[in-house]
PDB file of C-alpha atoms in Angstrom:
ATOM      1  CA  MET A  19      24.730 -16.452   8.845  1.00  0.00           C
ATOM      2  CA  THR A  20      27.700 -14.916  10.686  1.00  0.00           C
ATOM      3  CA  HIS A  21      27.813 -13.960  14.350  1.00  0.00           C
ATOM      4  CA  GLN A  22      30.326 -12.304  16.617  1.00  0.00           C
ATOM      5  CA  VAL A  23      30.495 -11.530  20.310  1.00  0.00           C
ATOM      6  CA  ARG A  24      31.430  -7.975  21.262  1.00  0.00           C
ATOM      7  CA  MET A  25      31.156  -5.612  24.175  1.00  0.00           C
ATOM      8  CA  ALA A  26      27.799  -3.863  24.537  1.00  0.00           C
ATOM      9  CA  CYS A  27      27.570  -0.154  23.761  1.00  0.00           C
ATOM     10  CA  LYS A  28      24.972   2.554  24.380  1.00  0.00           C
ATOM     11  CA  ASN A  29      23.407   2.003  20.963  1.00  0.00           C
ATOM     12  CA  ASP A  30      22.389  -1.509  22.069  1.00  0.00           C
ATOM     13  CA  VAL A  31      20.028  -0.471  24.869  1.00  0.00           C
ATOM     14  CA  ASP A  32      16.799  -0.672  22.837  1.00  0.00           C
ATOM     15  CA  ALA A  33      17.774  -4.076  21.415  1.00  0.00           C
ATOM     16  CA  LEU A  34      18.662  -5.329  24.900  1.00  0.00           C
ATOM     17  CA  LEU A  35      15.296  -4.159  26.225  1.00  0.00           C
ATOM     18  CA  GLU A  36      13.498  -6.121  23.480  1.00  0.00           C
ATOM     19  CA  LEU A  37      15.567  -9.183  24.338  1.00  0.00           C
ATOM     20  CA  ALA A  38      14.890  -8.833  28.070  1.00  0.00           C
ATOM     21  CA  ALA A  39      11.144  -8.824  27.357  1.00  0.00           C
ATOM     22  CA  LEU A  40      11.484 -12.438  26.181  1.00  0.00           C
ATOM     23  CA  THR A  41      12.905 -13.715  29.483  1.00  0.00           C
ATOM     24  CA  ALA A  42       9.549 -13.680  31.350  1.00  0.00           C
ATOM     25  CA  GLY A  43      11.480 -12.515  34.416  1.00  0.00           C
ATOM     26  CA  GLY A  44      13.691 -14.511  36.757  1.00  0.00           C
ATOM     27  CA  LEU A  45      17.033 -13.271  35.368  1.00  0.00           C
ATOM     28  CA  THR A  46      18.251 -10.885  38.060  1.00  0.00           C
ATOM     29  CA  ASN A  47      21.244  -9.847  35.966  1.00  0.00           C
ATOM     30  CA  PHE A  48      19.091  -9.059  32.929  1.00  0.00           C
ATOM     31  CA  PRO A  49      15.896  -7.283  34.046  1.00  0.00           C
ATOM     32  CA  HIS A  50      13.281  -5.893  31.668  1.00  0.00           C
ATOM     33  CA  ASP A  51      13.930  -2.311  32.760  1.00  0.00           C
ATOM     34  CA  ARG A  52      15.321   0.253  30.319  1.00  0.00           C
ATOM     35  CA  GLY A  53      16.866   2.445  32.986  1.00  0.00           C
ATOM     36  CA  VAL A  54      18.697  -0.461  34.602  1.00  0.00           C
ATOM     37  CA  LEU A  55      19.900  -1.809  31.247  1.00  0.00           C
ATOM     38  CA  ALA A  56      21.147   1.626  30.179  1.00  0.00           C
ATOM     39  CA  GLU A  57      22.952   1.957  33.501  1.00  0.00           C
ATOM     40  CA  ARG A  58      24.601  -1.436  33.069  1.00  0.00           C
ATOM     41  CA  VAL A  59      25.725  -0.678  29.523  1.00  0.00           C
ATOM     42  CA  ALA A  60      27.302   2.548  30.820  1.00  0.00           C
ATOM     43  CA  TRP A  61      28.876   0.623  33.713  1.00  0.00           C
ATOM     44  CA  SER A  62      30.341  -1.884  31.255  1.00  0.00           C
ATOM     45  CA  GLU A  63      31.748   0.848  29.019  1.00  0.00           C
ATOM     46  CA  GLN A  64      33.281   2.576  32.025  1.00  0.00           C
ATOM     47  CA  SER A  65      34.746  -0.696  33.337  1.00  0.00           C
ATOM     48  CA  CYS A  66      36.396  -1.450  29.996  1.00  0.00           C
ATOM     49  CA  GLY A  67      37.967   2.000  29.953  1.00  0.00           C
ATOM     50  CA  VAL A  68      39.724   1.955  33.330  1.00  0.00           C
ATOM     51  CA  ILE A  69      43.235   0.659  33.951  1.00  0.00           C
ATOM     52  CA  ILE A  70      43.370  -1.592  37.032  1.00  0.00           C
ATOM     53  CA  ASP A  71      45.564  -4.339  38.406  1.00  0.00           C
ATOM     54  CA  SER A  72      42.961  -6.061  40.600  1.00  0.00           C
ATOM     55  CA  PRO A  73      39.167  -6.391  40.562  1.00  0.00           C
ATOM     56  CA  GLN A  74      37.270  -3.604  42.286  1.00  0.00           C
ATOM     57  CA  ASP A  75      33.622  -3.404  41.230  1.00  0.00           C
ATOM     58  CA  GLU A  76      33.565  -3.751  37.454  1.00  0.00           C
ATOM     59  CA  PHE A  77      30.890  -5.112  35.162  1.00  0.00           C
ATOM     60  CA  TYR A  78      31.272  -6.365  31.601  1.00  0.00           C
ATOM     61  CA  LEU A  79      28.306  -6.828  29.280  1.00  0.00           C
ATOM     62  CA  PHE A  80      28.589  -8.873  26.079  1.00  0.00           C
ATOM     63  CA  VAL A  81      26.226  -9.170  23.138  1.00  0.00           C
ATOM     64  CA  LEU A  82      26.039 -11.716  20.346  1.00  0.00           C
ATOM     65  CA  GLU A  83      25.395  -9.904  17.100  1.00  0.00           C
ATOM     66  CA  ASP A  84      24.227 -11.223  13.776  1.00  0.00           C
ATOM     67  CA  THR A  85      26.761  -9.339  11.643  1.00  0.00           C
ATOM     68  CA  GLU A  86      24.615  -9.644   8.513  1.00  0.00           C
ATOM     69  CA  THR A  87      21.590  -7.897  10.045  1.00  0.00           C
ATOM     70  CA  GLY A  88      23.108  -6.092  13.035  1.00  0.00           C
ATOM     71  CA  ARG A  89      20.528  -7.767  15.276  1.00  0.00           C
ATOM     72  CA  ILE A  90      21.398  -8.572  18.897  1.00  0.00           C
ATOM     73  CA  VAL A  91      20.240 -12.132  19.612  1.00  0.00           C
ATOM     74  CA  ARG A  92      21.986 -13.025  22.880  1.00  0.00           C
ATOM     75  CA  THR A  93      23.633 -11.458  25.883  1.00  0.00           C
ATOM     76  CA  SER A  94      25.799 -12.383  28.859  1.00  0.00           C
ATOM     77  CA  SER A  95      27.822 -10.626  31.529  1.00  0.00           C
ATOM     78  CA  ILE A  96      30.594 -10.834  34.126  1.00  0.00           C
ATOM     79  CA  TYR A  97      30.844  -9.134  37.506  1.00  0.00           C
ATOM     80  CA  SER A  98      34.494  -8.736  38.461  1.00  0.00           C
ATOM     81  CA  LYS A  99      33.926  -8.793  42.234  1.00  0.00           C
ATOM     82  CA  ILE A 100      30.604  -9.471  43.935  1.00  0.00           C
ATOM     83  CA  GLY A 101      29.779  -8.401  47.459  1.00  0.00           C
ATOM     84  CA  VAL A 102      31.139  -4.863  47.025  1.00  0.00           C
ATOM     85  CA  ARG A 103      27.953  -2.826  46.637  1.00  0.00           C
ATOM     86  CA  TRP A 104      25.985  -5.145  48.914  1.00  0.00           C
ATOM     87  CA  PRO A 105      26.559  -8.634  50.362  1.00  0.00           C
ATOM     88  CA  PHE A 106      26.105 -11.604  48.046  1.00  0.00           C
ATOM     89  CA  TYR A 107      23.628 -13.934  49.728  1.00  0.00           C
ATOM     90  CA  SER A 108      23.162 -17.659  49.160  1.00  0.00           C
ATOM     91  CA  TYR A 109      21.534 -20.476  51.041  1.00  0.00           C
ATOM     92  CA  LYS A 110      23.900 -23.361  51.837  1.00  0.00           C
ATOM     93  CA  LEU A 111      22.228 -26.750  51.934  1.00  0.00           C
ATOM     94  CA  SER A 112      23.708 -29.078  54.539  1.00  0.00           C
ATOM     95  CA  ARG A 113      22.617 -32.143  56.470  1.00  0.00           C
ATOM     96  CA  ILE A 114      21.864 -32.304  60.184  1.00  0.00           C
ATOM     97  CA  SER A 115      21.021 -35.347  62.295  1.00  0.00           C
ATOM     98  CA  HIS A 116      19.359 -35.773  65.693  1.00  0.00           C
ATOM     99  CA  VAL A 117      19.608 -38.899  67.819  1.00  0.00           C
ATOM    100  CA  SER A 118      17.597 -39.739  70.926  1.00  0.00           C
ATOM    101  CA  ASN A 119      19.247 -42.551  72.858  1.00  0.00           C
ATOM    102  CA  GLY A 120      16.302 -42.598  75.250  1.00  0.00           C
ATOM    103  CA  THR A 121      13.792 -43.454  72.541  1.00  0.00           C
ATOM    104  CA  GLY A 122      16.204 -45.132  70.157  1.00  0.00           C
ATOM    105  CA  ARG A 123      15.140 -42.822  67.337  1.00  0.00           C
ATOM    106  CA  HIS A 124      17.202 -41.060  64.715  1.00  0.00           C
ATOM    107  CA  PHE A 125      16.175 -38.161  62.497  1.00  0.00           C
ATOM    108  CA  SER A 126      18.166 -36.698  59.605  1.00  0.00           C
ATOM    109  CA  THR A 127      17.212 -33.794  57.345  1.00  0.00           C
ATOM    110  CA  HIS A 128      18.685 -30.874  55.474  1.00  0.00           C
ATOM    111  CA  ILE A 129      18.910 -27.270  56.608  1.00  0.00           C
ATOM    112  CA  LEU A 130      19.350 -24.066  54.641  1.00  0.00           C
ATOM    113  CA  THR A 131      21.689 -21.479  56.142  1.00  0.00           C
ATOM    114  CA  LEU A 132      21.983 -17.889  54.871  1.00  0.00           C
ATOM    115  CA  VAL A 133      25.651 -17.284  53.972  1.00  0.00           C
ATOM    116  CA  ASN A 134      27.961 -14.819  52.215  1.00  0.00           C
ATOM    117  CA  ASP A 135      30.553 -17.423  51.235  1.00  0.00           C
ATOM    118  CA  PHE A 136      31.096 -16.000  47.739  1.00  0.00           C
ATOM    119  CA  ASP A 137      31.714 -12.367  48.666  1.00  0.00           C
ATOM    120  CA  GLY A 138      34.780 -11.288  46.674  1.00  0.00           C
ATOM    121  CA  ALA A 139      34.329 -13.855  43.891  1.00  0.00           C
ATOM    122  CA  SER A 140      33.711 -13.023  40.231  1.00  0.00           C
ATOM    123  CA  GLU A 141      30.358 -13.960  38.694  1.00  0.00           C
ATOM    124  CA  VAL A 142      29.139 -14.881  35.230  1.00  0.00           C
ATOM    125  CA  GLY A 143      25.464 -14.296  34.583  1.00  0.00           C
ATOM    126  CA  GLY A 144      22.781 -12.817  32.392  1.00  0.00           C
ATOM    127  CA  LEU A 145      23.215 -15.507  29.732  1.00  0.00           C
ATOM    128  CA  PHE A 146      20.072 -15.315  27.640  1.00  0.00           C
ATOM    129  CA  LEU A 147      19.396 -16.580  24.151  1.00  0.00           C
ATOM    130  CA  ALA A 148      16.519 -15.446  21.977  1.00  0.00           C
ATOM    131  CA  PRO A 149      14.395 -18.526  21.116  1.00  0.00           C
ATOM    132  CA  GLN A 150      15.244 -18.314  17.425  1.00  0.00           C
ATOM    133  CA  ALA A 151      18.985 -18.267  18.225  1.00  0.00           C
ATOM    134  CA  ARG A 152      19.203 -21.420  20.346  1.00  0.00           C
ATOM    135  CA  SER A 153      21.071 -23.494  17.810  1.00  0.00           C
ATOM    136  CA  ALA A 154      24.243 -23.875  15.758  1.00  0.00           C
ATOM    137  CA  GLY A 155      26.550 -23.705  18.794  1.00  0.00           C
ATOM    138  CA  LEU A 156      25.831 -20.031  19.403  1.00  0.00           C
ATOM    139  CA  GLY A 157      25.315 -20.619  23.126  1.00  0.00           C
ATOM    140  CA  GLN A 158      28.822 -22.047  23.408  1.00  0.00           C
ATOM    141  CA  LEU A 159      30.216 -19.117  21.416  1.00  0.00           C
ATOM    142  CA  LEU A 160      28.687 -16.581  23.792  1.00  0.00           C
ATOM    143  CA  SER A 161      29.348 -18.527  26.989  1.00  0.00           C
ATOM    144  CA  ARG A 162      32.997 -19.328  26.322  1.00  0.00           C
ATOM    145  CA  SER A 163      33.698 -15.809  25.048  1.00  0.00           C
ATOM    146  CA  ARG A 164      33.400 -14.643  28.656  1.00  0.00           C
ATOM    147  CA  TYR A 165      36.238 -16.909  29.740  1.00  0.00           C
ATOM    148  CA  LEU A 166      38.388 -15.771  26.817  1.00  0.00           C
ATOM    149  CA  PHE A 167      37.805 -12.207  27.998  1.00  0.00           C
ATOM    150  CA  ILE A 168      38.865 -13.220  31.509  1.00  0.00           C
ATOM    151  CA  SER A 169      42.003 -14.854  30.117  1.00  0.00           C
ATOM    152  CA  GLN A 170      42.796 -11.694  28.133  1.00  0.00           C
ATOM    153  CA  HIS A 171      42.276  -9.556  31.262  1.00  0.00           C
ATOM    154  CA  ARG A 172      43.251 -11.946  34.057  1.00  0.00           C
ATOM    155  CA  GLU A 173      44.208  -9.150  36.484  1.00  0.00           C
ATOM    156  CA  ARG A 174      40.626  -7.885  36.462  1.00  0.00           C
ATOM    157  CA  PHE A 175      39.146 -10.990  38.112  1.00  0.00           C
ATOM    158  CA  GLY A 176      39.483 -13.016  41.305  1.00  0.00           C
ATOM    159  CA  SER A 177      40.411 -16.628  41.956  1.00  0.00           C
ATOM    160  CA  THR A 178      36.850 -18.002  42.248  1.00  0.00           C
ATOM    161  CA  ILE A 179      33.906 -17.576  39.902  1.00  0.00           C
ATOM    162  CA  VAL A 180      30.224 -18.354  40.475  1.00  0.00           C
ATOM    163  CA  ALA A 181      27.105 -18.685  38.345  1.00  0.00           C
ATOM    164  CA  GLU A 182      23.533 -18.571  39.636  1.00  0.00           C
ATOM    165  CA  MET A 183      21.019 -20.675  37.722  1.00  0.00           C
ATOM    166  CA  ARG A 184      17.342 -19.806  37.392  1.00  0.00           C
ATOM    167  CA  GLY A 185      15.346 -21.999  39.741  1.00  0.00           C
ATOM    168  CA  TRP A 186      12.453 -24.318  39.057  1.00  0.00           C
ATOM    169  CA  LEU A 187       9.068 -22.723  38.359  1.00  0.00           C
ATOM    170  CA  ASP A 188       5.666 -24.370  38.355  1.00  0.00           C
ATOM    171  CA  GLY A 189       4.169 -22.336  35.546  1.00  0.00           C
ATOM    172  CA  ALA A 190       4.864 -18.770  36.677  1.00  0.00           C
ATOM    173  CA  ILE A 191       5.061 -19.729  40.355  1.00  0.00           C
ATOM    174  CA  SER A 192       8.239 -20.398  42.330  1.00  0.00           C
ATOM    175  CA  PRO A 193       7.331 -23.047  44.927  1.00  0.00           C
ATOM    176  CA  PHE A 194      10.361 -22.161  47.019  1.00  0.00           C
ATOM    177  CA  TRP A 195       9.604 -18.443  47.042  1.00  0.00           C
ATOM    178  CA  GLU A 196       6.001 -19.097  48.011  1.00  0.00           C
ATOM    179  CA  ALA A 197       7.118 -21.287  50.926  1.00  0.00           C
ATOM    180  CA  VAL A 198       9.928 -19.066  52.217  1.00  0.00           C
ATOM    181  CA  GLY A 199      10.551 -15.600  50.774  1.00  0.00           C
ATOM    182  CA  ARG A 200       6.964 -14.509  50.356  1.00  0.00           C
ATOM    183  CA  LYS A 201       6.318 -15.082  54.061  1.00  0.00           C
ATOM    184  CA  PHE A 202       8.804 -12.333  54.882  1.00  0.00           C
ATOM    185  CA  PHE A 203       8.583  -9.971  51.894  1.00  0.00           C
ATOM    186  CA  ASP A 204       4.852 -10.231  51.101  1.00  0.00           C
ATOM    187  CA  SER A 205       5.347  -9.951  47.360  1.00  0.00           C
ATOM    188  CA  GLU A 206       5.031 -12.144  44.297  1.00  0.00           C
ATOM    189  CA  PHE A 207       8.249 -13.752  43.110  1.00  0.00           C
ATOM    190  CA  HIS A 208       8.820 -11.702  39.951  1.00  0.00           C
ATOM    191  CA  ALA A 209       8.170  -8.420  41.762  1.00  0.00           C
ATOM    192  CA  ALA A 210      10.674  -9.274  44.487  1.00  0.00           C
ATOM    193  CA  ASP A 211      13.229 -10.488  41.946  1.00  0.00           C
ATOM    194  CA  LEU A 212      12.894  -7.286  39.915  1.00  0.00           C
ATOM    195  CA  TYR A 213      13.234  -5.220  43.091  1.00  0.00           C
ATOM    196  CA  ASN A 214      16.458  -7.079  43.872  1.00  0.00           C
ATOM    197  CA  ALA A 215      17.781  -6.460  40.354  1.00  0.00           C
ATOM    198  CA  THR A 216      16.982  -2.747  40.331  1.00  0.00           C
ATOM    199  CA  GLN A 217      17.204  -1.631  43.974  1.00  0.00           C
ATOM    200  CA  GLY A 218      19.709  -3.984  45.577  1.00  0.00           C
ATOM    201  CA  ASN A 219      19.236  -6.676  48.173  1.00  0.00           C
ATOM    202  CA  GLN A 220      19.459  -4.863  51.497  1.00  0.00           C
ATOM    203  CA  PHE A 221      15.874  -5.987  52.106  1.00  0.00           C
ATOM    204  CA  ILE A 222      17.214  -9.535  52.344  1.00  0.00           C
ATOM    205  CA  ALA A 223      19.348  -8.607  55.323  1.00  0.00           C
ATOM    206  CA  ASP A 224      16.439  -6.632  56.777  1.00  0.00           C
ATOM    207  CA  LEU A 225      13.614  -9.137  56.318  1.00  0.00           C
ATOM    208  CA  MET A 226      14.774 -12.654  55.476  1.00  0.00           C
ATOM    209  CA  PRO A 227      15.215 -15.205  58.294  1.00  0.00           C
ATOM    210  CA  LYS A 228      18.714 -15.344  59.812  1.00  0.00           C
ATOM    211  CA  PHE A 229      18.309 -18.766  61.406  1.00  0.00           C
ATOM    212  CA  PRO A 230      18.673 -22.091  59.540  1.00  0.00           C
ATOM    213  CA  ILE A 231      15.555 -23.393  57.802  1.00  0.00           C
ATOM    214  CA  TYR A 232      14.724 -27.079  58.245  1.00  0.00           C
ATOM    215  CA  THR A 233      13.739 -28.266  54.765  1.00  0.00           C
ATOM    216  CA  ALA A 234      11.486 -30.963  56.304  1.00  0.00           C
ATOM    217  CA  LEU A 235       9.167 -28.158  57.413  1.00  0.00           C
ATOM    218  CA  LEU A 236       8.667 -26.931  53.837  1.00  0.00           C
ATOM    219  CA  PRO A 237       5.967 -28.154  51.439  1.00  0.00           C
ATOM    220  CA  LEU A 238       7.079 -31.025  49.221  1.00  0.00           C
ATOM    221  CA  ASP A 239       7.028 -28.918  46.051  1.00  0.00           C
ATOM    222  CA  ALA A 240       9.356 -26.366  47.708  1.00  0.00           C
ATOM    223  CA  GLN A 241      11.682 -29.136  48.895  1.00  0.00           C
ATOM    224  CA  SER A 242      11.900 -30.625  45.403  1.00  0.00           C
ATOM    225  CA  ALA A 243      12.738 -27.204  43.925  1.00  0.00           C
ATOM    226  CA  ILE A 244      15.914 -26.810  46.020  1.00  0.00           C
ATOM    227  CA  GLY A 245      18.908 -27.012  43.680  1.00  0.00           C
ATOM    228  CA  ARG A 246      16.688 -27.745  40.666  1.00  0.00           C
ATOM    229  CA  PRO A 247      17.273 -25.525  37.607  1.00  0.00           C
ATOM    230  CA  HIS A 248      14.548 -23.961  35.502  1.00  0.00           C
ATOM    231  CA  VAL A 249      13.869 -26.063  32.417  1.00  0.00           C
ATOM    232  CA  ASP A 250      15.337 -23.292  30.227  1.00  0.00           C
ATOM    233  CA  ALA A 251      18.493 -23.219  32.371  1.00  0.00           C
ATOM    234  CA  VAL A 252      19.343 -26.911  31.943  1.00  0.00           C
ATOM    235  CA  PRO A 253      21.479 -26.383  28.789  1.00  0.00           C
ATOM    236  CA  ALA A 254      23.337 -23.493  30.444  1.00  0.00           C
ATOM    237  CA  LYS A 255      24.017 -25.646  33.509  1.00  0.00           C
ATOM    238  CA  ALA A 256      25.431 -28.376  31.272  1.00  0.00           C
ATOM    239  CA  MET A 257      27.755 -25.853  29.591  1.00  0.00           C
ATOM    240  CA  LEU A 258      28.947 -24.592  32.972  1.00  0.00           C
ATOM    241  CA  GLU A 259      29.642 -28.126  34.202  1.00  0.00           C
ATOM    242  CA  ALA A 260      31.556 -28.903  30.997  1.00  0.00           C
ATOM    243  CA  GLU A 261      33.602 -25.784  31.721  1.00  0.00           C
ATOM    244  CA  GLY A 262      34.496 -27.051  35.198  1.00  0.00           C
ATOM    245  CA  PHE A 263      31.815 -25.534  37.446  1.00  0.00           C
ATOM    246  CA  VAL A 264      30.372 -27.681  40.234  1.00  0.00           C
ATOM    247  CA  TYR A 265      27.221 -27.611  42.335  1.00  0.00           C
ATOM    248  CA  ASP A 266      27.673 -28.520  45.993  1.00  0.00           C
ATOM    249  CA  GLY A 267      24.644 -27.241  47.827  1.00  0.00           C
ATOM    250  CA  TYR A 268      24.613 -23.467  47.347  1.00  0.00           C
ATOM    251  CA  VAL A 269      21.260 -22.164  46.088  1.00  0.00           C
ATOM    252  CA  ASP A 270      19.662 -18.840  45.239  1.00  0.00           C
ATOM    253  CA  ILE A 271      17.705 -17.259  48.084  1.00  0.00           C
ATOM    254  CA  PHE A 272      14.727 -16.413  45.843  1.00  0.00           C
ATOM    255  CA  ASP A 273      13.933 -19.552  43.849  1.00  0.00           C
ATOM    256  CA  ALA A 274      16.517 -22.042  45.229  1.00  0.00           C
ATOM    257  CA  GLY A 275      18.124 -22.464  41.796  1.00  0.00           C
ATOM    258  CA  PRO A 276      21.614 -24.001  41.975  1.00  0.00           C
ATOM    259  CA  THR A 277      24.649 -21.744  42.373  1.00  0.00           C
ATOM    260  CA  LEU A 278      27.696 -23.308  40.704  1.00  0.00           C
ATOM    261  CA  HIS A 279      31.304 -22.305  41.289  1.00  0.00           C
ATOM    262  CA  ALA A 280      34.826 -22.988  40.012  1.00  0.00           C
ATOM    263  CA  ARG A 281      38.448 -21.910  40.301  1.00  0.00           C
ATOM    264  CA  ILE A 282      39.044 -19.488  37.444  1.00  0.00           C
ATOM    265  CA  ASP A 283      42.484 -20.813  36.522  1.00  0.00           C
ATOM    266  CA  GLN A 284      41.047 -24.326  36.199  1.00  0.00           C
ATOM    267  CA  LEU A 285      38.285 -23.396  33.752  1.00  0.00           C
ATOM    268  CA  ARG A 286      38.463 -25.486  30.607  1.00  0.00           C
ATOM    269  CA  THR A 287      38.492 -22.519  28.223  1.00  0.00           C
ATOM    270  CA  ILE A 288      41.297 -20.795  30.118  1.00  0.00           C
ATOM    271  CA  THR A 289      43.485 -23.914  30.257  1.00  0.00           C
ATOM    272  CA  GLU A 290      42.907 -24.791  26.576  1.00  0.00           C
ATOM    273  CA  CYS A 291      43.142 -21.393  24.864  1.00  0.00           C
ATOM    274  CA  ARG A 292      46.443 -20.177  23.394  1.00  0.00           C
ATOM    275  CA  LEU A 293      48.009 -16.981  22.141  1.00  0.00           C
ATOM    276  CA  ALA A 294      47.315 -16.120  18.505  1.00  0.00           C
ATOM    277  CA  GLY A 295      48.443 -12.847  16.979  1.00  0.00           C
ATOM    278  CA  ASP A 296      46.662  -9.967  18.703  1.00  0.00           C
ATOM    279  CA  GLY A 297      44.512 -12.216  20.867  1.00  0.00           C
ATOM    280  CA  LEU A 298      43.618 -15.801  21.706  1.00  0.00           C
ATOM    281  CA  GLU A 299      42.272 -18.852  19.953  1.00  0.00           C
ATOM    282  CA  LEU A 300      40.389 -21.839  21.321  1.00  0.00           C
ATOM    283  CA  PRO A 301      40.234 -24.963  19.131  1.00  0.00           C
ATOM    284  CA  LEU A 302      36.926 -26.851  19.283  1.00  0.00           C
ATOM    285  CA  PRO A 303      37.800 -30.560  19.011  1.00  0.00           C
ATOM    286  CA  GLY A 304      35.674 -32.581  16.617  1.00  0.00           C
ATOM    287  CA  ARG A 305      34.223 -29.522  14.895  1.00  0.00           C
ATOM    288  CA  ASN A 306      37.189 -28.319  12.816  1.00  0.00           C
ATOM    289  CA  GLN A 307      36.482 -24.857  14.200  1.00  0.00           C
ATOM    290  CA  ARG A 308      37.948 -22.431  16.687  1.00  0.00           C
ATOM    291  CA  LEU A 309      36.899 -19.429  18.702  1.00  0.00           C
ATOM    292  CA  ARG A 310      39.077 -16.440  17.860  1.00  0.00           C
ATOM    293  CA  ALA A 311      39.318 -13.586  20.373  1.00  0.00           C
ATOM    294  CA  ARG A 312      40.773 -10.302  19.166  1.00  0.00           C
ATOM    295  CA  ASN A 313      41.718  -7.017  20.785  1.00  0.00           C
ATOM    296  CA  SER A 314      41.069  -6.046  24.390  1.00  0.00           C
ATOM    297  CA  GLY A 315      38.891  -3.785  26.504  1.00  0.00           C
ATOM    298  CA  PRO A 316      36.000  -2.124  24.650  1.00  0.00           C
ATOM    299  CA  GLU A 317      37.260  -3.455  21.279  1.00  0.00           C
ATOM    300  CA  PHE A 318      37.191  -7.099  22.405  1.00  0.00           C
ATOM    301  CA  THR A 319      35.460  -9.452  19.941  1.00  0.00           C
ATOM    302  CA  VAL A 320      35.119 -13.211  19.488  1.00  0.00           C
ATOM    303  CA  SER A 321      34.142 -15.011  16.308  1.00  0.00           C
ATOM    304  CA  LEU A 322      33.696 -18.627  15.281  1.00  0.00           C
ATOM    305  CA  GLU A 323      36.065 -19.611  12.479  1.00  0.00           C
ATOM    306  CA  ALA A 324      36.965 -22.695  10.491  1.00  0.00           C
ATOM    307  CA  LEU A 325      40.372 -24.178  11.278  1.00  0.00           C
ATOM    308  CA  GLU A 326      42.909 -23.817   8.525  1.00  0.00           C
ATOM    309  CA  SER A 327      43.594 -27.100   6.765  1.00  0.00           C
TER     310      SER A 327
END
């Protein structure tokens, strides 16, 4: 079986919609909505076609294709510059302490503060793998292809890059959303998340609390969900950390999933890849294989090849 990563095109919309149906929601960057997916494919095609020397508001959508069957089995994306169309919100987890000298008591807890610290950064997201395709290193092929694209088009991206992980769910319920967001938006988690994906997040600025939230006031299940990834996101988090991303207290405002970040020029793929003909190659130590990126813009592709002996 042979696979390659390529840029999405308008003929992929139906296949992307079928793939999105398998996510069960929670992936803001990959909603199960045909209109939104068609719009994002068009946005990606337009972004690939423009000549720029700095990131503006571009979006790049990648698909992993089984070249023997033509089937799309995975997808991922990059936003060149977040915070342009609307602010990029996160909660920042930090510690606060109170001391009463009169009573001799000390109290320490965490607080969540609504911030826009990553406005202007690039973002990787929408990484989703069909259940039958979660093997044979295909996740690494798709994930690292994004960084090869960035290396090929360095002028199109910023200095910092972020990745939001899906947060912990108890069945279909987000404990954090139930304890915080639902109080202000009066909607189930998946409905609010889909609204954010399709209509933007101005409602966050309009309705969500502006003051810090003391985590000690939240139910225990909501507290334990802060910074905890969804079980299906654990492998993706491990790949991001191997790439050089770190988690240091930023979480998603919906489900409190961890938001990781890194300096783009320090990403492992970007520091280890090298020029090769009309593109780049990335050796994979211990596997006698390499990722081979060819062409640029809308013709960009990445394949997994055996190293020449």
